[in-house]
Amino acid sequence: MQNAALAALAAPTRQRIIQAVLRIIGEDGVAAVTNRRIAKEAGVSLGSVTYHFETQHDLLRESLLHFVREEARHFTELADQCQTEGIAIEDAASLAGQVACGTVFDSAHLAPFELYIHSGRDERLREAAAEAFHAYDRLATRILTALGVPDAERLAATTVALVMGLQLRRLATGSPADDLVDALLLLVRGAGDRLPGQDRPA
């Protein structure tokens, strides 16, 4: 009981540290993450940083997973809306485009892209990156299933790659997210044209 109470008290501090890490990475990259800067950004003591996270690897891993969990929670609400309202594919694609256009690429939203690239250099982070993509895949499967798309699970990873690729393009060029709607419709309609029992190419 005492441990649970201590954990509840510690949560806000841990949360501030993670949010500070995401801001720092988004502003200046992974190399800028130091305990001293985290403490300053989070408004906590230096000892608090090392108390909650023993290594920088722990910090980066938990920060990436925290961001993905928050994103998944947000988009799960979208999936629930698709299911309960019986929303059409066109409307769902339009809604996804609105969500993408409404996403401000602040430092916290830039951080995951930095972390995914860093995962290519640091094998210790790859497990967390894989977990993040699996979460997005599960979410895409849920949304596509709610829309009645055949073979939703098989199509999920492609959908995630499409969305993230267009978001990366938007990040790099400053272009609007309008193309996302057309791309999603092209992908989903192409899947919908296939009959469930249709033979797949070898």
PDB file of C-alpha atoms in Angstrom:
ATOM      1  CA  MET A   1       0.000   0.000   0.000  1.00  0.00           C
ATOM      2  CA  GLN A   2       2.844   2.330   0.885  1.00  0.00           C
ATOM      3  CA  ASN A   3       4.600   1.572  -2.425  1.00  0.00           C
ATOM      4  CA  ALA A   4       1.426   2.456  -4.359  1.00  0.00           C
ATOM      5  CA  ALA A   5       1.161   5.781  -2.512  1.00  0.00           C
ATOM      6  CA  LEU A   6       4.797   6.584  -3.250  1.00  0.00           C
ATOM      7  CA  ALA A   7       4.280   5.738  -6.918  1.00  0.00           C
ATOM      8  CA  ALA A   8       1.290   8.086  -7.100  1.00  0.00           C
ATOM      9  CA  LEU A   9       3.356  10.899  -5.614  1.00  0.00           C
ATOM     10  CA  ALA A  10       6.241  10.200  -7.977  1.00  0.00           C
ATOM     11  CA  ALA A  11       4.145  10.140 -11.170  1.00  0.00           C
ATOM     12  CA  PRO A  12       3.974  13.918 -11.739  1.00  0.00           C
ATOM     13  CA  THR A  13       7.753  14.258 -11.444  1.00  0.00           C
ATOM     14  CA  ARG A  14       8.333  11.336 -13.811  1.00  0.00           C
ATOM     15  CA  GLN A  15       5.858  12.871 -16.242  1.00  0.00           C
ATOM     16  CA  ARG A  16       7.625  16.241 -16.179  1.00  0.00           C
ATOM     17  CA  ILE A  17      10.952  14.575 -16.825  1.00  0.00           C
ATOM     18  CA  ILE A  18       9.615  12.670 -19.846  1.00  0.00           C
ATOM     19  CA  GLN A  19       7.979  15.782 -21.286  1.00  0.00           C
ATOM     20  CA  ALA A  20      11.234  17.687 -20.810  1.00  0.00           C
ATOM     21  CA  VAL A  21      13.173  14.961 -22.627  1.00  0.00           C
ATOM     22  CA  LEU A  22      10.780  15.113 -25.586  1.00  0.00           C
ATOM     23  CA  ARG A  23      11.102  18.904 -25.768  1.00  0.00           C
ATOM     24  CA  ILE A  24      14.901  18.774 -25.640  1.00  0.00           C
ATOM     25  CA  ILE A  25      15.120  16.099 -28.335  1.00  0.00           C
ATOM     26  CA  GLY A  26      12.687  18.006 -30.542  1.00  0.00           C
ATOM     27  CA  GLU A  27      14.633  21.237 -30.163  1.00  0.00           C
ATOM     28  CA  ASP A  28      18.243  20.055 -30.312  1.00  0.00           C
ATOM     29  CA  GLY A  29      18.366  16.302 -30.912  1.00  0.00           C
ATOM     30  CA  VAL A  30      19.230  13.291 -28.783  1.00  0.00           C
ATOM     31  CA  ALA A  31      22.801  14.455 -28.183  1.00  0.00           C
ATOM     32  CA  ALA A  32      21.462  17.455 -26.227  1.00  0.00           C
ATOM     33  CA  VAL A  33      19.831  15.254 -23.576  1.00  0.00           C
ATOM     34  CA  THR A  34      21.792  15.638 -20.347  1.00  0.00           C
ATOM     35  CA  ASN A  35      20.602  15.151 -16.787  1.00  0.00           C
ATOM     36  CA  ARG A  36      21.427  18.745 -15.917  1.00  0.00           C
ATOM     37  CA  ARG A  37      19.395  20.150 -18.806  1.00  0.00           C
ATOM     38  CA  ILE A  38      16.506  17.767 -18.107  1.00  0.00           C
ATOM     39  CA  ALA A  39      16.407  18.883 -14.496  1.00  0.00           C
ATOM     40  CA  LYS A  40      16.331  22.533 -15.546  1.00  0.00           C
ATOM     41  CA  GLU A  41      13.627  21.991 -18.201  1.00  0.00           C
ATOM     42  CA  ALA A  42      11.479  19.833 -15.923  1.00  0.00           C
ATOM     43  CA  GLY A  43      11.887  22.014 -12.860  1.00  0.00           C
ATOM     44  CA  VAL A  44      13.122  19.112 -10.734  1.00  0.00           C
ATOM     45  CA  SER A  45      16.302  18.344  -8.861  1.00  0.00           C
ATOM     46  CA  LEU A  46      19.200  16.625 -10.571  1.00  0.00           C
ATOM     47  CA  GLY A  47      18.797  13.734  -8.156  1.00  0.00           C
ATOM     48  CA  SER A  48      15.186  13.259  -9.244  1.00  0.00           C
ATOM     49  CA  VAL A  49      16.275  12.551 -12.805  1.00  0.00           C
ATOM     50  CA  THR A  50      18.682   9.788 -11.804  1.00  0.00           C
ATOM     51  CA  TYR A  51      16.192   8.459  -9.228  1.00  0.00           C
ATOM     52  CA  HIS A  52      13.483   7.890 -11.830  1.00  0.00           C
ATOM     53  CA  PHE A  53      15.766   6.875 -14.706  1.00  0.00           C
ATOM     54  CA  GLU A  54      19.037   5.086 -14.023  1.00  0.00           C
ATOM     55  CA  THR A  55      20.408   5.435 -17.549  1.00  0.00           C
ATOM     56  CA  GLN A  56      19.910   7.650 -20.588  1.00  0.00           C
ATOM     57  CA  HIS A  57      18.699   4.559 -22.443  1.00  0.00           C
ATOM     58  CA  ASP A  58      15.843   4.247 -19.927  1.00  0.00           C
ATOM     59  CA  LEU A  59      15.019   7.919 -20.462  1.00  0.00           C
ATOM     60  CA  LEU A  60      14.892   7.652 -24.244  1.00  0.00           C
ATOM     61  CA  ARG A  61      12.946   4.393 -24.223  1.00  0.00           C
ATOM     62  CA  GLU A  62      10.276   5.612 -21.816  1.00  0.00           C
ATOM     63  CA  SER A  63       9.961   8.956 -23.580  1.00  0.00           C
ATOM     64  CA  LEU A  64       9.325   7.293 -26.938  1.00  0.00           C
ATOM     65  CA  LEU A  65       6.778   4.854 -25.478  1.00  0.00           C
ATOM     66  CA  HIS A  66       5.037   7.635 -23.571  1.00  0.00           C
ATOM     67  CA  PHE A  67       4.551   9.652 -26.751  1.00  0.00           C
ATOM     68  CA  VAL A  68       3.200   6.644 -28.647  1.00  0.00           C
ATOM     69  CA  ARG A  69       0.786   5.714 -25.853  1.00  0.00           C
ATOM     70  CA  GLU A  70      -0.612   9.238 -25.823  1.00  0.00           C
ATOM     71  CA  GLU A  71      -0.974   9.246 -29.605  1.00  0.00           C
ATOM     72  CA  ALA A  72      -2.608   5.802 -29.533  1.00  0.00           C
ATOM     73  CA  ARG A  73      -5.081   6.959 -26.889  1.00  0.00           C
ATOM     74  CA  HIS A  74      -6.002   9.957 -29.028  1.00  0.00           C
ATOM     75  CA  PHE A  75      -6.496   7.936 -32.196  1.00  0.00           C
ATOM     76  CA  THR A  76      -8.343   5.163 -30.361  1.00  0.00           C
ATOM     77  CA  GLU A  77     -11.060   7.727 -29.763  1.00  0.00           C
ATOM     78  CA  LEU A  78     -11.153   8.223 -33.536  1.00  0.00           C
ATOM     79  CA  ALA A  79     -11.447   4.452 -34.046  1.00  0.00           C
ATOM     80  CA  ASP A  80     -14.301   4.276 -31.545  1.00  0.00           C
ATOM     81  CA  GLN A  81     -16.063   7.096 -33.370  1.00  0.00           C
ATOM     82  CA  CYS A  82     -15.749   5.223 -36.679  1.00  0.00           C
ATOM     83  CA  GLN A  83     -17.261   2.123 -35.100  1.00  0.00           C
ATOM     84  CA  THR A  84     -20.107   3.674 -33.140  1.00  0.00           C
ATOM     85  CA  GLU A  85     -21.202   6.159 -35.784  1.00  0.00           C
ATOM     86  CA  GLY A  86     -20.820   3.842 -38.768  1.00  0.00           C
ATOM     87  CA  ILE A  87     -18.746   6.512 -40.472  1.00  0.00           C
ATOM     88  CA  ALA A  88     -18.076   6.103 -44.218  1.00  0.00           C
ATOM     89  CA  ILE A  89     -14.577   5.539 -45.560  1.00  0.00           C
ATOM     90  CA  GLU A  90     -14.523   8.968 -47.230  1.00  0.00           C
ATOM     91  CA  ASP A  91     -15.532  10.677 -43.993  1.00  0.00           C
ATOM     92  CA  ALA A  92     -12.955   8.698 -42.002  1.00  0.00           C
ATOM     93  CA  ALA A  93     -10.183   9.682 -44.427  1.00  0.00           C
ATOM     94  CA  SER A  94     -11.291  13.307 -44.247  1.00  0.00           C
ATOM     95  CA  LEU A  95     -11.284  13.145 -40.443  1.00  0.00           C
ATOM     96  CA  ALA A  96      -7.789  11.631 -40.464  1.00  0.00           C
ATOM     97  CA  GLY A  97      -6.655  14.483 -42.696  1.00  0.00           C
ATOM     98  CA  GLN A  98      -8.152  17.032 -40.320  1.00  0.00           C
ATOM     99  CA  VAL A  99      -6.333  15.393 -37.403  1.00  0.00           C
ATOM    100  CA  ALA A 100      -3.048  15.445 -39.329  1.00  0.00           C
ATOM    101  CA  CYS A 101      -3.513  19.062 -40.387  1.00  0.00           C
ATOM    102  CA  GLY A 102      -4.349  19.961 -36.815  1.00  0.00           C
ATOM    103  CA  THR A 103      -1.184  18.360 -35.469  1.00  0.00           C
ATOM    104  CA  VAL A 104       1.291  21.089 -34.675  1.00  0.00           C
ATOM    105  CA  PHE A 105       4.871  19.973 -35.144  1.00  0.00           C
ATOM    106  CA  ASP A 106       6.153  21.394 -31.903  1.00  0.00           C
ATOM    107  CA  SER A 107       9.328  20.074 -30.307  1.00  0.00           C
ATOM    108  CA  ALA A 108       7.504  17.179 -28.610  1.00  0.00           C
ATOM    109  CA  HIS A 109       6.109  15.984 -31.961  1.00  0.00           C
ATOM    110  CA  LEU A 110       9.515  16.239 -33.645  1.00  0.00           C
ATOM    111  CA  ALA A 111      11.142  14.090 -30.964  1.00  0.00           C
ATOM    112  CA  PRO A 112       9.792  10.672 -32.059  1.00  0.00           C
ATOM    113  CA  PHE A 113      11.282  11.078 -35.545  1.00  0.00           C
ATOM    114  CA  GLU A 114      14.643  11.788 -33.910  1.00  0.00           C
ATOM    115  CA  LEU A 115      14.217   8.752 -31.659  1.00  0.00           C
ATOM    116  CA  TYR A 116      13.296   6.433 -34.532  1.00  0.00           C
ATOM    117  CA  ILE A 117      16.459   7.485 -36.394  1.00  0.00           C
ATOM    118  CA  HIS A 118      18.493   7.090 -33.211  1.00  0.00           C
ATOM    119  CA  SER A 119      17.082   3.562 -32.874  1.00  0.00           C
ATOM    120  CA  GLY A 120      18.901   2.709 -36.086  1.00  0.00           C
ATOM    121  CA  ARG A 121      22.154   3.532 -34.342  1.00  0.00           C
ATOM    122  CA  ASP A 122      21.347   2.157 -30.890  1.00  0.00           C
ATOM    123  CA  GLU A 123      20.157  -1.447 -30.796  1.00  0.00           C
ATOM    124  CA  ARG A 124      18.925  -0.992 -27.233  1.00  0.00           C
ATOM    125  CA  LEU A 125      16.203   1.332 -28.491  1.00  0.00           C
ATOM    126  CA  ARG A 126      14.999  -0.905 -31.299  1.00  0.00           C
ATOM    127  CA  GLU A 127      12.752  -2.950 -29.055  1.00  0.00           C
ATOM    128  CA  ALA A 128      10.971   0.224 -27.946  1.00  0.00           C
ATOM    129  CA  ALA A 129      10.701   1.417 -31.557  1.00  0.00           C
ATOM    130  CA  ALA A 130       9.256  -1.953 -32.582  1.00  0.00           C
ATOM    131  CA  GLU A 131       6.753  -1.752 -29.739  1.00  0.00           C
ATOM    132  CA  ALA A 132       5.772   1.727 -30.905  1.00  0.00           C
ATOM    133  CA  PHE A 133       5.135   0.583 -34.470  1.00  0.00           C
ATOM    134  CA  HIS A 134       3.193  -2.455 -33.257  1.00  0.00           C
ATOM    135  CA  ALA A 135       0.950  -0.086 -31.312  1.00  0.00           C
ATOM    136  CA  TYR A 136       0.301   1.966 -34.445  1.00  0.00           C
ATOM    137  CA  ASP A 137      -0.329  -1.215 -36.451  1.00  0.00           C
ATOM    138  CA  ARG A 138      -2.901  -2.439 -33.922  1.00  0.00           C
ATOM    139  CA  LEU A 139      -4.598   0.926 -33.996  1.00  0.00           C
ATOM    140  CA  ALA A 140      -4.682   0.997 -37.808  1.00  0.00           C
ATOM    141  CA  THR A 141      -6.149  -2.523 -37.828  1.00  0.00           C
ATOM    142  CA  ARG A 142      -8.866  -1.407 -35.452  1.00  0.00           C
ATOM    143  CA  ILE A 143      -9.790   1.633 -37.537  1.00  0.00           C
ATOM    144  CA  LEU A 144      -9.730  -0.256 -40.832  1.00  0.00           C
ATOM    145  CA  THR A 145     -11.830  -3.056 -39.348  1.00  0.00           C
ATOM    146  CA  ALA A 146     -14.355  -0.529 -38.077  1.00  0.00           C
ATOM    147  CA  LEU A 147     -14.591   0.800 -41.627  1.00  0.00           C
ATOM    148  CA  GLY A 148     -15.260  -2.674 -42.980  1.00  0.00           C
ATOM    149  CA  VAL A 149     -12.011  -2.852 -44.958  1.00  0.00           C
ATOM    150  CA  PRO A 150     -11.154  -6.441 -45.984  1.00  0.00           C
ATOM    151  CA  ASP A 151      -7.859  -7.876 -44.741  1.00  0.00           C
ATOM    152  CA  ALA A 152      -7.429  -4.973 -42.340  1.00  0.00           C
ATOM    153  CA  GLU A 153      -4.626  -6.554 -40.330  1.00  0.00           C
ATOM    154  CA  ARG A 154      -2.547  -7.193 -43.446  1.00  0.00           C
ATOM    155  CA  LEU A 155      -3.073  -3.617 -44.640  1.00  0.00           C
ATOM    156  CA  ALA A 156      -2.324  -1.963 -41.289  1.00  0.00           C
ATOM    157  CA  ALA A 157       1.469  -1.675 -41.569  1.00  0.00           C
ATOM    158  CA  THR A 158       1.186  -0.148 -45.059  1.00  0.00           C
ATOM    159  CA  THR A 159      -1.338   2.380 -43.766  1.00  0.00           C
ATOM    160  CA  VAL A 160       0.943   3.342 -40.882  1.00  0.00           C
ATOM    161  CA  ALA A 161       3.927   3.693 -43.243  1.00  0.00           C
ATOM    162  CA  LEU A 162       1.878   5.879 -45.575  1.00  0.00           C
ATOM    163  CA  VAL A 163       0.720   8.213 -42.819  1.00  0.00           C
ATOM    164  CA  MET A 164       4.154   8.505 -41.206  1.00  0.00           C
ATOM    165  CA  GLY A 165       5.863   9.013 -44.554  1.00  0.00           C
ATOM    166  CA  LEU A 166       3.512  11.842 -45.491  1.00  0.00           C
ATOM    167  CA  GLN A 167       3.935  13.360 -42.048  1.00  0.00           C
ATOM    168  CA  LEU A 168       7.715  13.204 -42.458  1.00  0.00           C
ATOM    169  CA  ARG A 169       7.382  14.887 -45.847  1.00  0.00           C
ATOM    170  CA  ARG A 170       5.217  17.569 -44.276  1.00  0.00           C
ATOM    171  CA  LEU A 171       7.795  18.040 -41.539  1.00  0.00           C
ATOM    172  CA  ALA A 172      10.706  18.323 -43.968  1.00  0.00           C
ATOM    173  CA  THR A 173       9.022  20.595 -46.532  1.00  0.00           C
ATOM    174  CA  GLY A 174       6.412  22.485 -44.549  1.00  0.00           C
ATOM    175  CA  SER A 175       3.760  21.283 -47.000  1.00  0.00           C
ATOM    176  CA  PRO A 176       0.107  20.857 -45.933  1.00  0.00           C
ATOM    177  CA  ALA A 177      -1.338  17.447 -45.059  1.00  0.00           C
ATOM    178  CA  ASP A 178      -4.026  17.593 -47.772  1.00  0.00           C
ATOM    179  CA  ASP A 179      -2.422  14.767 -49.775  1.00  0.00           C
ATOM    180  CA  LEU A 180      -2.985  12.442 -46.837  1.00  0.00           C
ATOM    181  CA  VAL A 181      -6.733  12.214 -47.493  1.00  0.00           C
ATOM    182  CA  ASP A 182      -6.277  11.266 -51.164  1.00  0.00           C
ATOM    183  CA  ALA A 183      -3.550   8.758 -50.327  1.00  0.00           C
ATOM    184  CA  LEU A 184      -5.636   7.057 -47.640  1.00  0.00           C
ATOM    185  CA  LEU A 185      -8.647   6.828 -49.944  1.00  0.00           C
ATOM    186  CA  LEU A 186      -6.511   5.361 -52.723  1.00  0.00           C
ATOM    187  CA  LEU A 187      -5.117   2.733 -50.357  1.00  0.00           C
ATOM    188  CA  VAL A 188      -8.379   1.791 -48.663  1.00  0.00           C
ATOM    189  CA  ARG A 189     -10.480   1.776 -51.834  1.00  0.00           C
ATOM    190  CA  GLY A 190      -7.889  -0.422 -53.505  1.00  0.00           C
ATOM    191  CA  ALA A 191      -8.223  -2.893 -50.645  1.00  0.00           C
ATOM    192  CA  GLY A 192     -11.996  -2.653 -50.738  1.00  0.00           C
ATOM    193  CA  ASP A 193     -12.081  -3.593 -54.417  1.00  0.00           C
ATOM    194  CA  ARG A 194     -10.580  -6.968 -53.586  1.00  0.00           C
ATOM    195  CA  LEU A 195     -13.003  -9.724 -52.754  1.00  0.00           C
ATOM    196  CA  PRO A 196     -12.252 -11.481 -49.426  1.00  0.00           C
ATOM    197  CA  GLY A 197     -11.647 -14.789 -51.245  1.00  0.00           C
ATOM    198  CA  GLN A 198      -9.682 -13.340 -54.127  1.00  0.00           C
ATOM    199  CA  ASP A 199      -6.356 -15.015 -54.807  1.00  0.00           C
ATOM    200  CA  ARG A 200      -3.316 -12.951 -53.921  1.00  0.00           C
ATOM    201  CA  PRO A 201      -0.295 -12.797 -56.131  1.00  0.00           C
ATOM    202  CA  ALA A 202       2.452 -15.161 -55.106  1.00  0.00           C
TER     203      ALA A 202
END
